Amino acid sequence: MSDGSRPVVFTVIACTFFVGFGGGVVFPILPNLEAILGISPFLVGLILSANRFTRLFANAPSGALVDRIGTRTPFIAGLFVEGVATLGYNVAIASAAPAAWFLIARIAWGVGSALVFATAYTITADVSQAESRGTSMGLVRAGITFGFPAGLVLGGIVSDEYSIAAAFAIAAAVALVASALAYFTVPETHVEENQAGVNPWNVDRSVPALTAGLVNFGLYFSYVGVLFATLVLFLDARSVSILGYSSQGTSGFLMGITVLAGSVFMLVGGKLSDVLGARVPILIAFLVTACGGFALLADAQSASTLTVACCLIGAGQGGVGGPLLALLADLTPPDRMGRATGTNNVLGDVGGGLGPMVSLPAVKAVGFAPVYAACAIIPAVAGLVLLVGVYSHTGSLNPQVKAESADEVGGAD
């Protein structure tokens, strides 16, 4: 990371931390809306999922918008929209139609987060050098991940000690502060003039974008989609407890471990790929780590085995994050990075959304062990997809960082 780019990257990290923090503050409250406001369980589920469903449709246009007009305006706008959307939660509490207002706010949050994710990674790709890009990408991803659990803790405490409205106000204030910070400190990094030919439906279908996106799909499907959706049921079925907690408490503890391990290894994986001067070996190593975690989980019978398995799964998916985004930036021409990021985000959200829909019926039909064993195969398949995609684009299974930039590789797909 050069001296000139360091302040910009650190600002992006701070802003994405605030975004994750704001999302975490509200998350302990939203699932309890049935008890608080009498909203039906179905509507509560719809409210919780609305932002992810929105991102499925907003990710690709957000990436195209970045390539068309640049990063600065969409980044600031996305942060501002998230702040205003969070204020909408307080409107919902006082409204005669709270479900409708919560749904509108969550949809708006989805639009804002799509803009933030597309721009954050693109800004980082624009200002970082190839030899430090893995570290920079890992830091930005870790900023989002570290912010969420910090927000979870504060949201629970503030809502208990003061009020739900106070917790929502803090979350909104954090997002609006991030927007102001970005306005005063983040320069335009992406385009010097508008690219009128880049339309919202102009989705990047290049080999690097699809390769990274499919790897992202597999990780989100198995980790966010399957593990997070089934872990509490698995603990209940196996009668496993940690520190005497119920299955809910134990699952929260174990999921926290995966998040912490993922955050740490996002930094480690990105840094290692920079030090080695190649992304692919690091990606394969962490995909294998995720395989091992799910394989261990499939036969886990004790709390210690479960803890080790969750550490491995968290480390595996986290360690892939920085190098994968850095590889995408290495292989993508700068003027297409916004759209490439959009494609990557779309496929990740599809995986995370499909995971629970597939895993919950599958667990009921065949049991936990076969489902987790299948999840152990998914990272291996993702590794194969990675190798095929990289080789077809670069002619090498292990392109070196300085030789794999889009300008040198040139692969027009």
Coordinates of C-alpha atoms in Angstrom, one line a residue:
M1 CA 0.0 0.0 0.0
S2 CA 1.6 3.3 -1.1
D3 CA 1.7 6.3 1.2
G4 CA -0.7 8.2 -1.1
S5 CA -3.4 5.4 -1.1
R6 CA -3.2 4.6 2.6
P7 CA -5.5 7.4 3.9
V8 CA -8.1 6.5 1.3
V9 CA -8.0 2.8 2.2
F10 CA -8.2 3.5 5.9
T11 CA -11.2 5.8 5.3
V12 CA -13.0 3.0 3.4
I13 CA -12.1 0.6 6.2
A14 CA -13.6 3.0 8.8
C15 CA -16.7 3.5 6.7
T16 CA -17.3 -0.2 6.1
F17 CA -16.7 -0.9 9.8
F18 CA -19.4 1.7 10.6
V19 CA -21.8 0.0 8.1
G20 CA -21.2 -3.4 9.7
F21 CA -21.6 -1.8 13.1
G22 CA -24.9 -0.2 12.2
G23 CA -26.2 -3.5 10.8
G24 CA -25.2 -5.3 13.9
V25 CA -26.9 -2.8 16.2
V26 CA -30.4 -3.5 14.8
F27 CA -30.0 -7.2 14.3
P28 CA -30.7 -8.3 18.0
I29 CA -34.0 -6.3 17.8
L30 CA -35.5 -7.1 14.4
P31 CA -36.0 -10.9 15.0
N32 CA -38.1 -9.9 18.1
L33 CA -40.6 -7.7 16.2
E34 CA -43.3 -10.3 16.7
A35 CA -43.2 -9.8 20.5
I36 CA -42.5 -6.1 20.3
L37 CA -45.1 -5.0 17.8
G38 CA -47.2 -8.0 17.0
I39 CA -45.8 -8.5 13.5
S40 CA -46.4 -12.0 12.2
P41 CA -43.5 -14.4 12.0
F42 CA -43.8 -14.5 8.2
L43 CA -43.5 -10.8 8.0
V44 CA -40.6 -10.7 10.4
G45 CA -38.8 -13.2 8.2
L46 CA -39.6 -11.1 5.1
I47 CA -38.3 -8.0 6.8
L48 CA -35.1 -9.7 7.8
S49 CA -34.5 -11.0 4.3
A50 CA -35.6 -7.9 2.4
N51 CA -32.2 -6.3 2.2
R52 CA -30.6 -9.4 0.8
F53 CA -33.3 -9.9 -1.8
T54 CA -33.0 -6.3 -2.8
R55 CA -29.2 -6.7 -3.2
L56 CA -29.8 -9.5 -5.6
F57 CA -31.3 -7.0 -8.0
A58 CA -29.2 -3.9 -6.9
N59 CA -25.7 -5.4 -7.0
A60 CA -25.2 -5.5 -10.7
P61 CA -26.7 -2.1 -11.5
S62 CA -24.6 -0.6 -8.7
G63 CA -21.4 -2.0 -10.2
A64 CA -22.4 -0.7 -13.6
L65 CA -23.1 2.7 -12.1
V66 CA -19.6 2.8 -10.6
D67 CA -18.1 2.1 -14.0
R68 CA -20.3 4.8 -15.5
I69 CA -19.9 7.7 -13.1
G70 CA -17.2 6.7 -10.7
T71 CA -16.9 5.6 -7.0
R72 CA -17.2 8.8 -4.9
T73 CA -20.8 9.7 -5.4
P74 CA -22.3 6.2 -5.2
F75 CA -20.1 5.5 -2.1
I76 CA -21.3 8.6 -0.2
A77 CA -24.9 8.0 -1.4
G78 CA -24.9 4.4 -0.3
L79 CA -23.8 5.3 3.2
F80 CA -26.3 8.1 3.4
V81 CA -29.2 5.9 2.2
E82 CA -28.3 3.3 4.9
G83 CA -28.4 6.1 7.6
V84 CA -31.8 7.3 6.4
A85 CA -33.1 3.8 6.1
T86 CA -32.2 3.1 9.7
L87 CA -34.0 6.2 10.8
G88 CA -37.0 4.6 9.1
Y89 CA -37.0 1.9 11.8
N90 CA -37.9 4.6 14.3
V91 CA -40.7 5.8 12.0
A92 CA -41.9 2.2 11.9
I93 CA -42.1 1.9 15.7
A94 CA -44.4 4.9 15.9
S95 CA -46.4 4.1 12.8
A96 CA -49.8 2.5 12.6
A97 CA -48.4 0.2 9.9
P98 CA -45.0 -0.8 11.3
A99 CA -44.5 -3.8 9.0
A100 CA -44.8 -1.7 5.9
W101 CA -42.3 0.9 7.2
F102 CA -39.8 -1.8 8.3
L103 CA -40.0 -3.5 4.9
I104 CA -39.5 -0.2 3.1
A105 CA -36.5 0.6 5.4
R106 CA -34.9 -2.8 4.8
I107 CA -35.3 -2.5 1.0
A108 CA -33.7 0.9 1.2
W109 CA -30.9 -0.5 3.3
G110 CA -30.3 -3.2 0.6
V111 CA -29.9 -0.5 -2.1
G112 CA -27.5 1.4 0.1
S113 CA -25.4 -1.7 1.0
A114 CA -25.2 -2.7 -2.7
L115 CA -23.8 0.7 -3.5
V116 CA -21.3 0.6 -0.6
F117 CA -20.0 -2.9 -1.3
A118 CA -19.6 -2.2 -5.0
T119 CA -17.7 1.0 -4.4
A120 CA -15.7 0.0 -1.3
Y121 CA -14.0 -2.9 -3.2
T122 CA -13.6 -0.9 -6.4
I123 CA -12.0 2.1 -4.6
T124 CA -9.6 -0.3 -2.9
A125 CA -8.7 -1.9 -6.2
D126 CA -8.2 1.5 -7.8
V127 CA -5.8 2.9 -5.2
S128 CA -3.9 -0.2 -4.1
Q129 CA -0.8 -1.5 -5.8
A130 CA -0.7 -5.1 -7.0
E131 CA 1.9 -6.1 -4.4
S132 CA -0.2 -4.9 -1.5
R133 CA -3.7 -5.4 -2.9
G134 CA -4.4 -8.6 -1.0
T135 CA -3.7 -6.9 2.3
S136 CA -5.9 -3.9 1.4
M137 CA -8.8 -6.1 0.3
G138 CA -8.5 -8.2 3.4
L139 CA -8.6 -5.1 5.6
V140 CA -11.7 -3.7 3.9
R141 CA -13.6 -7.0 4.2
A142 CA -12.5 -7.4 7.8
G143 CA -13.7 -3.9 8.6
I144 CA -17.3 -5.0 7.7
T145 CA -17.0 -8.3 9.6
F146 CA -15.5 -6.8 12.7
G147 CA -18.1 -4.0 12.8
F148 CA -21.1 -6.4 12.8
P149 CA -20.4 -8.3 16.1
A150 CA -19.4 -5.0 17.8
G151 CA -22.8 -3.6 16.8
L152 CA -24.6 -6.8 18.0
V153 CA -23.2 -6.2 21.5
L154 CA -24.0 -2.5 21.6
G155 CA -27.5 -3.0 20.1
G156 CA -28.4 -5.5 22.7
I157 CA -27.1 -3.4 25.6
V158 CA -28.6 -0.1 24.4
S159 CA -32.0 -1.6 23.7
D160 CA -32.1 -3.2 27.1
E161 CA -30.7 -0.3 29.1
Y162 CA -32.4 2.5 27.3
S163 CA -34.8 1.8 24.4
I164 CA -35.2 0.3 21.0
A165 CA -35.5 3.8 19.5
A166 CA -32.1 4.7 21.1
A167 CA -30.5 1.7 19.5
F168 CA -31.9 2.5 16.1
A169 CA -30.8 6.2 16.5
I170 CA -27.2 5.1 17.2
A171 CA -27.2 2.9 14.2
A172 CA -28.5 5.7 12.0
A173 CA -26.0 8.2 13.4
V174 CA -23.1 5.8 12.8
A175 CA -24.1 5.4 9.1
L176 CA -24.6 9.2 8.6
V177 CA -21.2 9.9 10.3
A178 CA -19.6 7.4 7.8
S179 CA -21.3 9.3 4.9
A180 CA -20.0 12.6 6.1
L181 CA -16.5 11.1 6.6
A182 CA -16.6 9.8 3.1
Y183 CA -17.8 13.1 1.7
F184 CA -14.8 15.0 3.2
T185 CA -12.1 12.5 2.7
V186 CA -12.7 10.1 -0.2
P187 CA -11.7 11.4 -3.7
E188 CA -12.9 10.1 -7.0
T189 CA -10.7 7.1 -7.9
H190 CA -12.4 5.3 -10.8
V191 CA -13.2 7.3 -13.9
E192 CA -12.1 10.7 -15.2
E193 CA -15.3 11.2 -17.3
N194 CA -18.7 9.6 -17.6
Q195 CA -18.8 6.4 -19.6
A196 CA -22.2 6.7 -21.2
G197 CA -22.1 3.3 -22.8
V198 CA -22.2 1.5 -19.4
N199 CA -25.8 0.7 -18.8
P200 CA -27.4 -0.7 -15.6
W201 CA -28.0 -4.0 -17.3
N202 CA -24.4 -4.2 -18.5
V203 CA -23.3 -7.2 -16.3
D204 CA -19.7 -8.3 -16.4
R205 CA -19.7 -11.9 -17.6
S206 CA -15.9 -12.2 -18.1
V207 CA -14.0 -15.3 -16.9
P208 CA -12.4 -13.5 -13.9
A209 CA -15.7 -12.1 -12.7
L210 CA -17.6 -15.4 -13.1
T211 CA -14.7 -17.4 -11.6
A212 CA -14.5 -15.2 -8.5
G213 CA -18.3 -15.1 -8.3
L214 CA -18.7 -18.9 -8.4
V215 CA -16.1 -19.4 -5.7
N216 CA -18.0 -16.7 -3.6
F217 CA -21.3 -18.5 -4.4
G218 CA -19.9 -21.8 -3.0
L219 CA -18.5 -20.2 0.2
Y220 CA -21.7 -18.2 0.9
F221 CA -23.9 -21.2 0.2
S222 CA -22.0 -23.5 2.6
Y223 CA -21.1 -21.0 5.3
V224 CA -23.8 -18.4 5.5
G225 CA -26.5 -20.5 3.9
V226 CA -26.0 -23.9 5.4
L227 CA -24.0 -23.6 8.6
F228 CA -25.8 -20.6 10.0
A229 CA -29.2 -22.0 9.1
T230 CA -28.7 -25.5 10.6
L231 CA -26.2 -25.1 13.4
V232 CA -28.7 -24.6 16.2
L233 CA -30.7 -27.6 15.0
F234 CA -27.6 -29.7 14.8
L235 CA -26.6 -28.8 18.4
D236 CA -30.1 -29.7 19.6
A237 CA -30.1 -33.0 17.8
R238 CA -26.6 -34.0 19.1
S239 CA -27.3 -32.6 22.6
V240 CA -24.0 -30.6 22.6
S241 CA -23.7 -27.7 24.9
I242 CA -20.9 -25.2 25.7
L243 CA -20.7 -23.8 29.3
G244 CA -24.2 -25.1 30.0
Y245 CA -25.9 -22.9 27.4
S246 CA -28.9 -24.0 25.4
S247 CA -28.6 -24.8 21.7
Q248 CA -29.4 -21.2 20.9
G249 CA -26.7 -19.9 23.2
T250 CA -24.2 -22.4 22.1
S251 CA -24.9 -21.8 18.4
G252 CA -24.4 -18.0 19.0
F253 CA -21.0 -18.7 20.6
L254 CA -19.9 -21.0 17.8
M255 CA -21.0 -18.6 15.1
G256 CA -19.2 -15.9 16.9
I257 CA -16.0 -18.0 16.7
T258 CA -16.4 -18.5 13.0
V259 CA -16.8 -14.7 12.5
L260 CA -13.8 -13.9 14.6
A261 CA -11.7 -16.6 12.9
G262 CA -12.9 -15.3 9.5
S263 CA -12.0 -11.7 10.4
V264 CA -8.5 -12.6 11.5
F265 CA -7.8 -14.8 8.5
M266 CA -9.1 -12.2 6.1
L267 CA -6.1 -10.2 7.1
V268 CA -3.8 -13.2 7.1
G269 CA -4.9 -14.5 3.7
G270 CA -4.5 -11.2 2.0
K271 CA -1.1 -10.5 3.5
L272 CA 0.2 -14.0 2.6
S273 CA -0.9 -13.6 -1.0
D274 CA 1.1 -10.3 -1.2
V275 CA 4.1 -11.8 0.5
L276 CA 4.1 -14.9 -1.7
G277 CA 3.4 -12.8 -4.8
A278 CA 0.6 -15.2 -5.9
R279 CA -3.0 -15.5 -5.0
V280 CA -3.9 -19.0 -6.1
P281 CA -1.8 -21.1 -3.6
I282 CA -3.3 -19.1 -0.7
L283 CA -6.8 -19.5 -2.0
I284 CA -6.4 -23.2 -2.5
A285 CA -4.9 -23.6 1.0
F286 CA -7.9 -21.8 2.7
L287 CA -10.5 -23.7 0.5
V288 CA -8.9 -26.9 1.8
T289 CA -9.1 -25.6 5.3
A290 CA -12.9 -25.0 4.8
C291 CA -13.2 -28.5 3.4
G292 CA -11.5 -29.9 6.6
G293 CA -13.8 -27.9 8.8
F294 CA -17.0 -29.2 7.3
A295 CA -15.7 -32.8 7.2
L296 CA -14.9 -32.6 10.9
L297 CA -18.3 -31.1 11.6
A298 CA -20.1 -33.9 9.8
D299 CA -19.0 -36.4 12.5
A300 CA -18.7 -34.0 15.5
Q301 CA -20.0 -35.4 18.7
S302 CA -18.4 -33.1 21.3
A303 CA -18.1 -29.4 22.1
S304 CA -14.3 -29.4 21.5
T305 CA -14.6 -31.0 18.1
L306 CA -17.4 -28.6 17.1
T307 CA -15.3 -25.6 18.2
V308 CA -12.3 -26.8 16.2
A309 CA -14.6 -27.4 13.1
C310 CA -16.1 -24.0 13.4
C311 CA -12.7 -22.4 13.7
L312 CA -11.5 -24.2 10.5
I313 CA -14.7 -23.2 8.6
G314 CA -14.4 -19.5 9.7
A315 CA -10.7 -19.4 8.9
G316 CA -11.2 -21.0 5.5
Q317 CA -13.9 -18.7 4.3
G318 CA -12.2 -15.7 5.8
G319 CA -8.8 -16.5 4.4
V320 CA -10.3 -16.7 0.9
G321 CA -11.9 -13.2 1.0
G322 CA -8.9 -10.9 0.6
P323 CA -7.0 -12.9 -2.0
L324 CA -10.1 -13.6 -4.0
L325 CA -11.0 -9.9 -4.4
A326 CA -7.4 -9.1 -5.0
L327 CA -7.2 -11.7 -7.8
L328 CA -10.4 -10.3 -9.3
A329 CA -8.8 -6.8 -9.3
D330 CA -5.5 -8.2 -10.7
L331 CA -7.3 -9.8 -13.7
T332 CA -10.0 -7.1 -14.4
P333 CA -9.4 -4.0 -16.5
P334 CA -9.8 -1.0 -14.2
D335 CA -12.8 0.4 -16.1
R336 CA -14.8 -2.8 -15.6
M337 CA -14.0 -3.4 -11.9
G338 CA -17.3 -2.0 -10.7
R339 CA -19.3 -4.4 -12.8
A340 CA -17.0 -7.3 -11.9
T341 CA -17.5 -6.5 -8.2
G342 CA -21.3 -6.5 -8.9
T343 CA -21.2 -9.9 -10.5
N344 CA -19.2 -11.3 -7.5
N345 CA -21.6 -9.8 -5.0
V346 CA -24.7 -11.1 -6.9
L347 CA -23.4 -14.7 -7.0
G348 CA -22.5 -14.5 -3.3
D349 CA -25.9 -13.3 -2.3
V350 CA -27.6 -16.0 -4.4
G351 CA -25.5 -18.6 -2.6
G352 CA -26.3 -17.2 0.8
G353 CA -30.0 -17.1 -0.1
L354 CA -30.2 -20.6 -1.6
G355 CA -28.3 -22.2 1.3
P356 CA -31.2 -22.3 3.9
M357 CA -33.8 -23.2 1.2
V358 CA -31.8 -26.3 0.3
S359 CA -30.2 -27.3 3.6
L360 CA -33.2 -27.2 5.9
P361 CA -35.3 -29.6 3.8
A362 CA -32.2 -31.7 3.1
V363 CA -31.3 -32.1 6.8
K364 CA -34.9 -33.2 7.5
A365 CA -34.7 -35.8 4.7
V366 CA -31.2 -37.3 5.1
G367 CA -29.7 -35.9 8.3
F368 CA -26.9 -33.6 9.2
A369 CA -23.9 -35.7 8.4
P370 CA -24.6 -36.1 4.6
V371 CA -25.4 -32.4 4.3
Y372 CA -22.2 -31.3 6.0
A373 CA -20.2 -33.9 4.1
A374 CA -21.6 -32.3 0.9
C375 CA -20.6 -28.9 2.2
A376 CA -17.0 -30.3 2.6
I377 CA -17.0 -31.0 -1.2
I378 CA -18.2 -27.5 -2.2
P379 CA -14.9 -25.7 -1.4
A380 CA -13.1 -28.5 -3.3
V381 CA -15.3 -27.9 -6.3
A382 CA -14.8 -24.1 -5.9
G383 CA -11.0 -24.7 -6.0
L384 CA -11.4 -26.6 -9.2
V385 CA -13.5 -23.8 -10.7
L386 CA -10.8 -21.4 -9.6
L387 CA -8.0 -23.3 -11.3
V388 CA -9.9 -23.7 -14.5
G389 CA -10.9 -20.1 -14.7
V390 CA -7.5 -18.7 -13.9
Y391 CA -5.8 -21.0 -16.4
S392 CA -8.2 -20.3 -19.2
H393 CA -7.7 -16.5 -18.6
T394 CA -4.0 -16.4 -18.0
G395 CA -2.5 -19.6 -19.4
S396 CA -1.1 -20.4 -16.0
L397 CA -2.4 -22.2 -12.9
N398 CA -0.4 -19.9 -10.7
P399 CA 0.1 -16.5 -12.2
Q400 CA 2.4 -14.1 -10.3
V401 CA 0.9 -10.9 -8.9
K402 CA 3.0 -8.5 -10.9
A403 CA 2.4 -10.5 -14.2
E404 CA -1.3 -11.0 -13.7
S405 CA -2.6 -7.5 -13.9
A406 CA -5.3 -6.9 -16.5
D407 CA -3.2 -4.6 -18.6
E408 CA -0.5 -7.3 -18.9
V409 CA -2.7 -10.3 -19.2
G410 CA -5.1 -8.6 -21.5
G411 CA -7.5 -11.5 -21.8
A412 CA -10.6 -10.2 -23.5
D413 CA -13.3 -12.7 -22.8

